[in-house]
Coordinates of C-alpha atoms in Angstrom, one line a residue:
X1358 CA 179.1 33.2 275.4
X1359 CA 177.0 32.6 278.5
X1360 CA 175.8 36.3 278.3
X1361 CA 174.5 35.7 274.8
X1362 CA 172.8 32.5 275.7
X1363 CA 171.4 34.1 278.9
X1364 CA 169.9 37.0 276.9
X1365 CA 168.4 34.6 274.3
X1366 CA 166.8 32.2 276.8
X1367 CA 165.5 35.1 278.9
X1368 CA 163.9 36.9 276.0
X1369 CA 162.5 33.7 274.6
X1370 CA 161.1 32.1 277.7
X1371 CA 161.4 34.1 280.9
X1372 CA 160.2 37.4 279.4
X1373 CA 158.2 36.0 276.5
X1374 CA 156.6 38.8 274.5
X1375 CA 153.1 37.1 274.4
X1376 CA 152.8 35.1 277.6
X1377 CA 154.7 37.4 280.0
X1378 CA 154.7 40.9 278.5
X1379 CA 151.2 40.5 277.0
X1380 CA 152.2 42.0 273.6
X1381 CA 151.0 40.9 270.2
X1382 CA 147.7 39.4 271.5
X1383 CA 145.9 40.3 268.2
X1384 CA 147.9 38.0 265.9
X1385 CA 148.2 35.5 268.8
X1386 CA 144.5 35.1 268.9
X1387 CA 143.7 36.0 265.2
X1388 CA 146.3 33.9 263.4
X1389 CA 146.6 30.7 265.4
X1390 CA 143.5 28.9 264.0
X1391 CA 145.8 26.9 261.7
X1392 CA 149.4 25.9 262.3
X1393 CA 150.5 26.9 258.8
X1394 CA 149.1 30.4 259.1
X1395 CA 150.5 30.7 262.7
X1396 CA 154.0 29.6 261.6
X1397 CA 153.9 31.9 258.6
X1398 CA 152.9 34.9 260.7
X1399 CA 155.6 33.9 263.3
X1400 CA 158.3 33.8 260.7
X1401 CA 157.2 37.1 259.0
X1402 CA 157.1 38.8 262.4
X1403 CA 160.5 37.3 263.4
X1404 CA 162.0 38.7 260.3
X1405 CA 160.6 42.2 261.0
X1406 CA 161.5 42.1 264.7
X1407 CA 165.2 41.2 264.0
X1408 CA 165.5 43.6 261.1
X1409 CA 163.7 46.4 262.9
X1410 CA 166.1 46.0 265.8
X1411 CA 169.1 45.9 263.5
X1412 CA 168.0 49.2 262.0
X1413 CA 166.6 51.1 265.0
X1414 CA 169.4 50.5 267.4
X1415 CA 172.1 52.3 265.3
X1416 CA 169.5 54.9 264.3
X1417 CA 168.9 55.7 267.9
X1418 CA 172.5 55.5 269.2
X1419 CA 174.2 57.2 266.2
X1420 CA 171.7 59.7 265.0
X1421 CA 169.0 60.4 267.5
X1422 CA 171.1 60.6 270.7
X1423 CA 173.8 62.9 269.3
X1424 CA 171.1 65.2 267.9
X1425 CA 169.0 65.1 271.1
X1426 CA 166.0 63.6 269.3
X1427 CA 165.3 60.8 271.8
X1428 CA 161.8 62.1 272.3
X1429 CA 161.0 61.1 268.7
X1430 CA 162.0 57.5 269.4
X1431 CA 158.5 56.0 269.0
X1432 CA 157.8 57.9 265.8
X1433 CA 161.0 57.0 264.1
X1434 CA 160.8 53.4 265.2
X1435 CA 157.2 53.1 263.8
X1436 CA 158.3 54.5 260.5
X1437 CA 161.2 52.0 260.2
X1438 CA 158.9 49.1 261.2
X1439 CA 156.2 50.2 258.6
X1440 CA 158.9 50.3 255.9
X1441 CA 160.2 46.9 256.8
X1442 CA 156.6 45.4 256.8
X1443 CA 156.1 46.8 253.3
X1444 CA 159.3 44.9 252.2
X1445 CA 158.0 41.7 253.8
X1446 CA 154.6 42.1 252.0
X1447 CA 156.3 42.6 248.6
X1448 CA 158.5 39.6 249.2
X1449 CA 155.6 37.3 250.3
X1450 CA 153.4 38.5 247.5
X1451 CA 156.0 37.4 245.0
X1452 CA 157.4 34.3 246.6
X1453 CA 154.5 32.8 248.6
X1454 CA 151.2 34.1 247.3
X1455 CA 149.2 31.5 249.1
X1456 CA 150.7 32.5 252.5
X1457 CA 150.3 36.2 251.5
X1458 CA 146.6 35.8 250.8
X1459 CA 145.9 33.6 253.9
X1460 CA 147.5 36.2 256.2
X1461 CA 145.2 38.9 254.7
X1462 CA 145.0 42.0 256.9
X1463 CA 147.1 40.5 259.6
X1464 CA 150.3 40.9 257.5
X1465 CA 149.7 44.7 257.3
X1466 CA 149.0 44.7 261.0
X1467 CA 152.6 43.6 261.7
X1468 CA 153.2 47.4 261.4
X1469 CA 151.2 48.0 264.5
X1470 CA 152.2 44.8 266.2
X1471 CA 153.3 46.1 269.6
X1472 CA 155.8 43.2 270.0
X1473 CA 157.9 44.6 267.2
X1474 CA 157.9 48.1 268.7
X1475 CA 158.2 46.7 272.2
X1476 CA 161.4 44.7 271.4
X1477 CA 163.1 47.7 269.7
X1478 CA 162.3 49.9 272.7
X1479 CA 163.3 47.3 275.2
X1480 CA 166.7 47.0 273.6
X1481 CA 167.3 50.7 274.2
X1482 CA 165.8 50.7 277.7
X1483 CA 167.8 47.7 278.8
X1484 CA 171.0 49.5 277.5
X1485 CA 172.1 46.5 275.4
X1486 CA 174.9 47.0 272.9
X1487 CA 174.3 46.2 269.2
X1488 CA 175.1 42.5 269.5
X1489 CA 173.1 42.0 272.6
X1490 CA 170.2 43.8 271.0
X1491 CA 170.2 41.4 268.0
X1492 CA 170.4 38.4 270.3
X1493 CA 167.5 39.9 272.4
X1494 CA 165.5 40.4 269.2
X1495 CA 166.2 36.9 268.0
X1496 CA 165.1 35.4 271.4
X1497 CA 162.0 37.6 271.5
X1498 CA 161.1 36.6 268.0
X1499 CA 161.7 32.9 268.7
X1500 CA 159.4 33.3 271.8
X1501 CA 156.7 34.9 269.6
X1502 CA 157.0 32.1 267.1
X1503 CA 156.9 29.5 269.9
X1504 CA 153.8 31.1 271.4
X1505 CA 152.1 31.1 268.0
X1506 CA 152.9 27.4 267.3
X1507 CA 151.8 26.4 270.9
X1508 CA 148.5 28.2 270.6
X1509 CA 147.8 26.8 267.2
X1510 CA 148.4 23.3 268.6
X1511 CA 146.1 24.1 271.6
X1512 CA 143.4 25.4 269.2
X1513 CA 143.6 22.3 267.0
X1514 CA 142.9 20.2 270.1
X1515 CA 140.1 22.5 271.2
X1516 CA 138.4 21.9 267.8
X1517 CA 137.8 18.2 268.7
X1518 CA 137.5 18.7 272.5
X1519 CA 134.1 18.7 274.3
X1520 CA 134.1 22.3 275.7
X1521 CA 131.3 23.4 278.0
X1522 CA 128.8 25.6 276.2
X1523 CA 129.6 28.6 278.4
X1524 CA 133.3 28.4 277.4
X1525 CA 132.8 27.6 273.7
X1526 CA 134.5 29.9 271.2
X1527 CA 136.5 32.9 272.3
X1528 CA 136.3 32.3 276.1
X1529 CA 138.1 29.0 276.0
X1530 CA 140.9 30.7 273.9
X1531 CA 141.4 33.2 276.7
X1532 CA 141.4 30.5 279.4
X1533 CA 144.0 28.5 277.4
X1534 CA 146.1 31.7 276.9
X1535 CA 145.9 32.4 280.6
X1536 CA 147.0 28.9 281.5
X1537 CA 149.9 29.1 279.0
X1538 CA 150.9 32.4 280.6
X1539 CA 150.9 30.7 284.0
X1540 CA 153.0 27.9 282.6
X1541 CA 155.6 30.4 281.2
X1542 CA 155.8 32.1 284.6
X1543 CA 157.5 28.9 285.8
X1544 CA 160.5 30.0 283.7
X1545 CA 161.0 33.1 285.9
X1546 CA 163.6 31.3 288.2
X1547 CA 165.5 29.9 285.2
X1548 CA 167.7 33.0 284.6
X1549 CA 168.0 36.1 286.8

């Protein structure tokens, strides 16, 4: 049990995909202007990360490795991710049309979200078994969701803050993201 908790906490906080690995910066900056949109994008990406890991791990271990096709890993993983994103789009279009329209192009960009691909590849490179890979994906996805919600909160405060003219707009977002990354570096000693 401690191994499961360790993998989850490490992937969520210690090796956070946004603040430590610097993946998924596009939706992190582009979709955090409103908490509702940030949360929706976080949950949609969470679903895709976990499902992509659940599909790509057996694909890699049971088909690609025995056939010697490991060199096609990135291509196969992107195809799986693109298919899963299409499923999420169809689901959101039917069940949450408001969220679907507010996400706009960013929903389609989950296909090229490097966090999704990064998590699936990390599961293989870290040599996790299937269960550990799912826990790692859940933790990474929770870390992505957490980073989206934190940044949307920071941005809501920045809207009413008196920001120096030189930092107004995009520069203050990058300063805030850098400070959040430094704060997450504090988790490095939490789990080895």
